[in-house]
CSV table of C-alpha atoms in Angstrom, one decimal:
chain,number,residue,atom,x,y,z
A,2,MET,CA,0.0,0.0,0.0
A,3,SER,CA,1.4,3.4,-1.0
A,4,ALA,CA,0.8,6.4,1.2
A,5,ALA,CA,1.4,8.7,-1.7
A,6,ASN,CA,-0.8,6.9,-4.3
A,7,GLY,CA,-3.5,5.7,-1.9
A,8,GLY,CA,-4.2,9.0,-0.1
A,9,LEU,CA,-3.3,7.4,3.2
A,10,VAL,CA,-1.1,9.2,5.8
A,11,ILE,CA,-0.2,7.8,9.2
A,12,PHE,CA,1.0,10.1,11.9
A,13,THR,CA,2.1,9.4,15.5
A,14,ALA,CA,1.3,12.2,17.8
A,15,ASN,CA,3.7,11.2,20.6
A,16,SER,CA,6.6,13.5,21.4
A,17,ASN,CA,7.9,10.7,23.7
A,18,PRO,CA,10.2,8.4,21.6
A,19,SER,CA,9.3,5.3,23.6
A,20,SER,CA,5.6,5.8,22.7
A,21,ARG,CA,6.2,5.8,18.9
A,22,GLU,CA,7.1,2.2,18.6
A,23,LEU,CA,3.5,1.0,18.0
A,24,GLY,CA,3.2,3.6,15.2
A,25,ARG,CA,6.3,2.2,13.5
A,26,ARG,CA,5.1,-1.3,13.8
A,27,ILE,CA,1.7,-0.5,12.2
A,28,ALA,CA,3.3,1.5,9.4
A,29,GLU,CA,5.7,-1.3,8.7
A,30,ARG,CA,2.8,-3.8,8.4
A,31,LEU,CA,1.0,-1.5,6.0
A,32,GLY,CA,4.1,-1.0,3.9
A,33,VAL,CA,4.1,2.8,4.4
A,34,GLU,CA,6.3,5.3,6.2
A,35,LEU,CA,5.2,7.4,9.0
A,36,GLY,CA,4.1,10.9,8.0
A,37,LYS,CA,6.5,13.8,8.7
A,38,VAL,CA,5.4,15.8,11.7
A,39,GLN,CA,7.1,17.6,14.6
A,40,VAL,CA,5.5,17.3,18.0
A,41,TYR,CA,7.4,18.9,20.9
A,42,GLN,CA,7.0,20.9,24.1
A,43,GLU,CA,7.9,24.6,24.4
A,44,ALA,CA,9.9,25.8,27.3
A,45,ASN,CA,6.7,26.8,29.1
A,46,ARG,CA,5.3,23.3,28.5
A,47,GLU,CA,2.9,24.3,25.7
A,48,THR,CA,2.5,21.7,23.0
A,49,ARG,CA,3.5,22.6,19.4
A,50,VAL,CA,2.6,20.6,16.3
A,51,GLN,CA,4.1,21.2,12.9
A,52,ILE,CA,2.8,19.0,10.0
A,53,GLU,CA,5.5,18.8,7.3
A,54,GLU,CA,3.6,17.3,4.4
A,55,SER,CA,0.3,17.8,2.6
A,56,VAL,CA,-2.7,16.1,4.0
A,57,ARG,CA,-5.3,17.8,1.7
A,58,SER,CA,-8.1,15.3,0.7
A,59,LYS,CA,-6.3,12.4,2.3
A,60,ASP,CA,-7.3,9.9,5.0
A,61,VAL,CA,-5.2,10.8,8.0
A,62,PHE,CA,-4.7,8.2,10.8
A,63,ILE,CA,-3.3,9.6,14.0
A,64,ILE,CA,-1.8,6.9,16.3
A,65,GLN,CA,-1.6,8.0,20.0
A,66,THR,CA,-0.5,5.8,22.8
A,67,VAL,CA,-0.8,7.1,26.4
A,68,SER,CA,2.5,7.9,28.0
A,69,LYS,CA,3.0,8.6,31.7
A,70,ASP,CA,2.0,12.3,31.2
A,71,VAL,CA,-1.6,11.6,30.2
A,72,ASN,CA,-2.7,15.3,29.9
A,73,THR,CA,0.2,16.1,27.5
A,74,THR,CA,-0.8,13.1,25.5
A,75,ILE,CA,-4.3,14.3,25.2
A,76,MET,CA,-3.2,17.8,24.1
A,77,GLU,CA,-0.8,16.4,21.5
A,78,LEU,CA,-3.7,14.4,20.0
A,79,LEU,CA,-6.2,17.3,20.0
A,80,ILE,CA,-3.8,19.8,18.5
A,81,MET,CA,-2.7,17.4,15.8
A,82,VAL,CA,-6.3,16.5,14.9
A,83,TYR,CA,-7.2,20.2,14.7
A,84,ALA,CA,-4.1,20.9,12.6
A,85,CYS,CA,-5.1,18.2,10.1
A,86,ARG,CA,-8.7,19.6,10.0
A,87,THR,CA,-7.5,23.1,9.2
A,88,SER,CA,-5.2,21.5,6.5
A,89,CYS,CA,-8.3,20.1,4.7
A,90,ALA,CA,-7.8,16.4,5.4
A,91,ARG,CA,-10.7,14.3,4.1
A,92,ASN,CA,-11.0,12.1,7.1
A,93,ILE,CA,-9.2,12.1,10.4
A,94,ILE,CA,-9.2,8.8,12.2
A,95,GLY,CA,-7.8,8.5,15.8
A,96,VAL,CA,-6.1,5.2,16.7
A,97,ILE,CA,-6.1,5.3,20.5
A,98,PRO,CA,-5.6,1.8,21.8
A,99,TYR,CA,-6.1,2.8,25.4
A,100,PHE,CA,-8.7,5.5,25.8
A,101,PRO,CA,-7.5,7.8,28.7
A,102,TYR,CA,-9.8,8.7,31.6
A,103,SER,CA,-11.9,5.6,30.7
A,104,LYS,CA,-12.3,4.7,34.4
A,105,GLN,CA,-14.1,8.1,34.9
A,106,CYS,CA,-17.1,7.1,32.9
A,107,LYS,CA,-19.6,7.2,35.7
A,108,MET,CA,-20.9,10.0,38.0
A,109,ARG,CA,-19.2,9.9,41.4
A,110,LYS,CA,-20.8,12.1,44.0
A,111,ARG,CA,-20.2,15.7,42.8
A,112,GLY,CA,-17.6,14.7,40.2
A,113,SER,CA,-18.0,14.6,36.5
A,114,ILE,CA,-18.0,12.0,33.6
A,115,VAL,CA,-14.6,12.9,32.3
A,116,SER,CA,-14.5,10.4,29.5
A,117,LYS,CA,-17.6,12.1,28.0
A,118,LEU,CA,-15.9,15.5,28.2
A,119,LEU,CA,-12.9,14.0,26.4
A,120,ALA,CA,-15.1,12.5,23.7
A,121,SER,CA,-16.7,15.8,23.1
A,122,MET,CA,-13.3,17.5,22.9
A,123,MET,CA,-12.0,15.0,20.3
A,124,CYS,CA,-15.1,15.4,18.1
A,125,LYS,CA,-15.0,19.2,18.4
A,126,ALA,CA,-11.3,19.1,17.3
A,127,GLY,CA,-12.2,17.4,14.1
A,128,LEU,CA,-12.0,13.6,14.7
A,129,THR,CA,-14.3,11.7,12.2
A,130,HIS,CA,-13.7,8.1,13.4
A,131,LEU,CA,-12.1,6.4,16.4
A,132,ILE,CA,-10.3,3.1,16.6
A,133,THR,CA,-9.7,1.9,20.2
A,134,MET,CA,-9.3,-1.4,22.1
A,135,ASP,CA,-11.1,-2.9,25.0
A,136,LEU,CA,-12.8,0.1,26.5
A,137,HIS,CA,-13.2,-0.1,30.2
A,138,GLN,CA,-17.0,0.2,29.7
A,139,LYS,CA,-18.5,-0.4,26.2
A,140,GLU,CA,-21.0,2.3,26.9
A,141,ILE,CA,-18.3,4.9,26.4
A,142,GLN,CA,-18.9,4.5,22.7
A,143,GLY,CA,-22.2,6.3,23.2
A,144,PHE,CA,-20.3,9.5,24.3
A,145,PHE,CA,-19.2,10.0,20.7
A,146,ASN,CA,-21.2,11.3,17.8
A,147,ILE,CA,-18.8,9.6,15.3
A,148,PRO,CA,-18.2,5.9,14.5
A,149,VAL,CA,-16.2,4.0,17.1
A,150,ASP,CA,-14.6,0.7,16.5
A,151,ASN,CA,-13.8,-1.0,19.8
A,152,LEU,CA,-11.4,-3.8,18.9
A,153,ARG,CA,-10.6,-6.8,21.1
A,154,ALA,CA,-7.2,-8.0,22.3
A,155,SER,CA,-8.6,-11.3,23.7
A,156,PRO,CA,-7.6,-13.4,20.5
A,157,PHE,CA,-4.0,-12.5,21.0
A,158,LEU,CA,-4.1,-13.2,24.8
A,159,LEU,CA,-5.9,-16.5,24.2
A,160,GLN,CA,-3.2,-17.4,21.6
A,161,TYR,CA,-0.5,-16.6,24.2
A,162,ILE,CA,-2.1,-18.9,26.7
A,163,GLN,CA,-2.4,-21.8,24.2
A,164,GLU,CA,1.2,-21.4,22.9
A,165,GLU,CA,3.2,-20.2,25.9
A,166,ILE,CA,1.6,-22.1,28.7
A,167,PRO,CA,2.3,-25.8,27.9
A,168,ASP,CA,-0.1,-27.3,30.5
A,169,TYR,CA,-2.8,-24.7,30.2
A,170,ARG,CA,-5.4,-27.5,30.0
A,171,ASN,CA,-4.9,-27.8,33.7
A,172,ALA,CA,-5.7,-24.1,34.2
A,173,VAL,CA,-8.7,-22.3,35.6
A,174,ILE,CA,-9.7,-18.8,34.6
A,175,VAL,CA,-10.1,-16.5,37.6
A,176,ALA,CA,-12.1,-13.3,38.0
A,177,LYS,CA,-10.5,-11.3,40.9
A,178,SER,CA,-13.9,-9.7,41.6
A,179,PRO,CA,-17.5,-10.4,40.6
A,180,ALA,CA,-17.3,-7.3,38.3
A,181,SER,CA,-14.8,-9.1,36.0
A,182,ALA,CA,-16.7,-12.4,36.0
A,183,LYS,CA,-18.1,-11.8,32.5
A,184,ARG,CA,-14.7,-11.3,31.0
A,185,ALA,CA,-13.4,-14.5,32.8
A,186,GLN,CA,-16.4,-16.4,31.5
A,187,SER,CA,-15.6,-15.4,27.9
A,188,PHE,CA,-12.0,-16.6,28.2
A,189,ALA,CA,-13.1,-19.8,29.9
A,190,GLU,CA,-15.7,-20.7,27.3
A,191,ARG,CA,-13.2,-20.1,24.4
A,192,LEU,CA,-10.5,-22.2,26.1
A,193,ARG,CA,-12.9,-24.9,27.3
A,194,LEU,CA,-11.7,-24.3,30.9
A,195,GLY,CA,-13.3,-23.9,34.3
A,196,ILE,CA,-13.9,-20.6,36.0
A,197,ALA,CA,-13.4,-19.3,39.6
A,198,VAL,CA,-14.5,-16.0,41.1
A,199,ILE,CA,-12.9,-14.3,44.1
A,200,HIS,CA,-15.5,-12.7,46.3
A,201,GLY,CA,-15.1,-10.5,49.4
A,202,GLU,CA,-12.1,-8.3,48.5
A,203,ALA,CA,-11.8,-4.7,49.6
A,204,GLN,CA,-14.2,-2.4,47.8
A,205,ASP,CA,-12.7,-0.2,45.1
A,206,ALA,CA,-13.8,2.9,43.2
A,207,GLU,CA,-16.3,0.9,41.3
A,208,SER,CA,-18.4,0.2,44.4
A,209,ASP,CA,-21.7,1.8,45.3
A,210,LEU,CA,-20.2,3.5,48.3
A,211,VAL,CA,-18.7,6.2,46.2
A,212,ASP,CA,-21.2,6.6,43.4
A,213,GLY,CA,-23.3,9.3,45.2
A,214,ARG,CA,-26.0,7.1,46.6
A,215,HIS,CA,-24.9,8.0,50.2
A,216,SER,CA,-25.0,11.7,49.6
A,217,PRO,CA,-26.7,13.4,51.3
A,218,PRO,CA,-26.0,11.3,54.5
A,219,THR,CA,-28.4,8.5,55.3
A,220,VAL,CA,-29.0,9.9,58.8
A,221,LYS,CA,-32.6,11.0,59.0
A,222,ASN,CA,-33.0,14.7,59.5
A,223,SER,CA,-36.5,15.7,60.4
A,224,GLY,CA,-35.8,19.3,59.4
A,225,ALA,CA,-34.7,18.4,55.9
A,226,ILE,CA,-37.8,16.5,54.7
A,227,HIS,CA,-41.5,16.9,55.1
A,228,PRO,CA,-42.8,15.3,58.3
A,229,SER,CA,-45.3,13.1,56.4
A,230,LEU,CA,-42.5,11.5,54.3
A,231,GLU,CA,-40.9,8.4,55.5
A,232,ILE,CA,-38.0,7.6,53.2
A,233,PRO,CA,-36.6,4.1,53.8
A,234,LEU,CA,-32.9,4.1,54.4
A,235,LEU,CA,-30.5,1.8,52.6
A,236,ILE,CA,-28.9,-0.9,54.8
A,237,PRO,CA,-25.2,-0.4,54.8
A,238,LYS,CA,-23.1,-3.0,53.1
A,239,GLU,CA,-20.8,-5.3,55.0
A,240,LYS,CA,-17.8,-6.9,53.3
A,241,PRO,CA,-18.0,-10.7,53.5
A,242,PRO,CA,-14.9,-12.7,54.2
A,243,ILE,CA,-12.8,-13.5,51.1
A,244,THR,CA,-14.0,-16.7,49.4
A,245,VAL,CA,-13.1,-18.4,46.1
A,246,VAL,CA,-16.0,-19.7,44.2
A,247,GLY,CA,-14.5,-22.6,42.2
A,248,ASP,CA,-11.7,-25.1,42.6
A,249,VAL,CA,-8.2,-23.9,42.1
A,250,GLY,CA,-6.3,-26.6,44.1
A,251,GLY,CA,-3.4,-28.1,42.1
A,252,ARG,CA,-4.3,-25.9,39.1
A,253,ILE,CA,-2.8,-23.0,37.1
A,254,ALA,CA,-4.7,-19.8,37.9
A,255,ILE,CA,-5.1,-17.3,35.1
A,256,ILE,CA,-6.5,-13.9,36.3
A,257,VAL,CA,-8.0,-11.9,33.5
A,258,ASP,CA,-8.9,-8.2,33.4
A,259,ASP,CA,-8.9,-5.2,31.1
A,260,ILE,CA,-6.5,-2.9,32.9
A,261,ILE,CA,-3.7,-3.5,35.4
A,262,ASP,CA,-2.5,-0.3,37.0
A,263,ASP,CA,-2.7,-0.3,40.8
A,264,VAL,CA,-1.6,-3.9,41.5
A,265,ASP,CA,-2.8,-4.3,45.1
A,266,SER,CA,-6.0,-6.1,44.2
A,267,PHE,CA,-4.0,-8.5,41.9
A,268,LEU,CA,-1.5,-9.2,44.6
A,269,ALA,CA,-4.2,-9.9,47.1
A,270,ALA,CA,-5.9,-12.2,44.6
A,271,ALA,CA,-2.6,-14.1,44.0
A,272,GLU,CA,-2.1,-14.6,47.7
A,273,THR,CA,-5.6,-16.0,48.1
A,274,LEU,CA,-5.1,-18.4,45.1
A,275,LYS,CA,-1.8,-19.6,46.5
A,276,GLU,CA,-3.5,-20.3,49.9
A,277,ARG,CA,-6.2,-22.3,48.0
A,278,GLY,CA,-3.6,-24.5,46.3
A,279,ALA,CA,-2.9,-22.9,42.9
A,280,TYR,CA,0.7,-23.7,41.9
A,281,LYS,CA,1.1,-21.1,39.1
A,282,ILE,CA,-0.5,-17.7,38.8
A,283,PHE,CA,-0.7,-15.7,35.6
A,284,VAL,CA,-2.3,-12.3,35.1
A,285,MET,CA,-3.6,-11.4,31.6
A,286,ALA,CA,-4.7,-7.8,30.8
A,287,THR,CA,-5.1,-5.7,27.7
A,288,HIS,CA,-3.7,-2.4,29.1
A,289,GLY,CA,-0.6,-2.5,31.2
A,290,ILE,CA,-0.4,0.9,32.8
A,291,LEU,CA,1.7,-0.4,35.8
A,292,SER,CA,2.0,2.9,37.5
A,293,SER,CA,4.3,3.9,40.4
A,294,ASP,CA,6.1,0.9,42.1
A,295,ALA,CA,3.8,-1.8,40.4
A,296,PRO,CA,6.8,-3.6,38.7
A,297,GLN,CA,8.7,-4.0,42.0
A,298,LEU,CA,5.6,-5.2,43.8
A,299,ILE,CA,4.9,-7.8,41.0
A,300,GLU,CA,8.5,-9.0,41.1
A,301,GLU,CA,8.2,-9.6,44.9
A,302,SER,CA,4.8,-11.2,44.7
A,303,ALA,CA,3.4,-14.7,44.2
A,304,ILE,CA,2.5,-13.9,40.6
A,305,ASP,CA,4.6,-15.9,38.1
A,306,GLU,CA,3.9,-13.8,35.0
A,307,VAL,CA,2.0,-10.7,33.9
A,308,VAL,CA,1.0,-10.6,30.2
A,309,VAL,CA,-0.1,-7.3,28.7
A,310,THR,CA,-0.4,-5.9,25.2
A,311,ASN,CA,1.6,-3.0,23.7
A,312,THR,CA,-1.4,-0.6,23.7
A,313,ILE,CA,0.7,1.4,26.3
A,314,PRO,CA,4.5,1.6,26.2
A,315,HIS,CA,6.0,-0.2,29.2
A,316,GLU,CA,9.7,-0.8,28.3
A,317,ILE,CA,10.9,0.7,31.6
A,318,GLN,CA,8.6,-1.5,33.6
A,319,LYS,CA,9.9,-4.6,31.8
A,320,LEU,CA,13.4,-3.7,32.8
A,321,GLN,CA,12.4,-3.4,36.4
A,322,CYS,CA,10.4,-6.7,36.4
A,323,PRO,CA,11.3,-9.6,34.1
A,324,LYS,CA,7.9,-11.2,34.9
A,325,ILE,CA,6.1,-8.7,32.6
A,326,LYS,CA,5.6,-10.1,29.1
A,327,THR,CA,4.2,-8.2,26.0
A,328,VAL,CA,1.8,-9.4,23.3
A,329,ASP,CA,1.9,-7.4,20.0
A,330,ILE,CA,-1.5,-6.2,18.8
A,331,SER,CA,-0.3,-4.0,15.9
A,332,MET,CA,-1.6,-6.6,13.4
A,333,ILE,CA,-5.3,-6.0,14.2
A,334,LEU,CA,-4.8,-2.2,14.3
A,335,SER,CA,-3.1,-2.2,10.9
A,336,GLU,CA,-5.8,-4.3,9.5
A,337,ALA,CA,-8.5,-2.0,10.9
A,338,ILE,CA,-6.7,1.0,9.3
A,339,ARG,CA,-6.4,-0.8,5.9
A,340,ARG,CA,-10.1,-1.7,5.9
A,341,ILE,CA,-11.3,1.7,6.9
A,342,HIS,CA,-9.1,3.4,4.2
A,343,ASN,CA,-10.3,1.0,1.5
A,344,GLY,CA,-14.0,1.2,2.6
A,345,GLU,CA,-14.2,-2.5,3.5
A,346,SER,CA,-16.4,-4.1,6.2
A,347,MET,CA,-15.0,-4.3,9.7
A,348,SER,CA,-17.2,-7.3,10.6
A,349,TYR,CA,-14.3,-9.7,10.1
A,350,LEU,CA,-12.4,-8.2,13.0
A,351,PHE,CA,-15.5,-8.8,15.3
A,352,ARG,CA,-16.2,-12.4,14.3
A,353,ASN,CA,-17.4,-14.6,17.1
A,354,ILE,CA,-17.8,-11.7,19.4
A,355,GLY,CA,-21.1,-11.7,21.2
A,356,MET,CA,-23.0,-8.7,22.6
A,357,ASP,CA,-21.9,-9.6,26.1
A,358,ASP,CA,-18.2,-9.9,25.3
């Protein structure tokens, strides 16, 4: 495929060199060269973008991976999209494998739905199409008024399990909380394996305690409501003791999730599984953010291996922790770009994916 003859231009919006590797892999698979663009920070930390080739009436694909400085990453993307729009690009497609702020997609007390704000900013800047992967909540697609293709990394993770874990037939897929049971069920059904669910762990930001249902306080205040109203109060939740629903004794435990960032819940799950008799513990996730001291904690934990994709650059984390392995997903992203540019159907990339997956 020729970028010059086919009207296709691929840019990478990252000013961080370590974040441009995915863009180079995608361009190499498509047989094109990355477009010429300068993205850098001024002395006062303002982002400057200078496009150095014509994009008039072309399909522009902007690949942006999320670096450690998330807010700078977002500004780089928005400014580049707007620059292509004002340069008369025909279509501007964002390739954002990990959608930032995706965890802030629900109202929390007096907070805001930040992922909806970000979606509005991208559309306003000029984005006409979005390619992403394993959104934290599929409902985020509804925040956009442009087409959104939410690709899946699970085929690559499943392939890794089958090829790199010799005795995976003796494994059980584990959900570290009931919230991730649906993902674990999908993996288990495709691998023809059993499933286990850990219940009773410490509540996190996804719990009802922080979603605004306890504000105002549940203490009855006779001066605040009409005397004739008797509003029933919610019974406070009590965390049950940690239990594992399913047999993991003498088995390989494979914990699956979409994001691994703060690893405390994964470490607690690994300890629980070890106590229940699991002899090997793997963690499979699409997005390996691995912030702060996560690599060191993983290296010292009962987890044998953490497998993530290259939606987010994590070369430094791999140097700190040899247990971290990477699965390349540039193949499906490059195929999505090729199909969109040629006007072909995307259904092939979503084959055998049900509504609940």
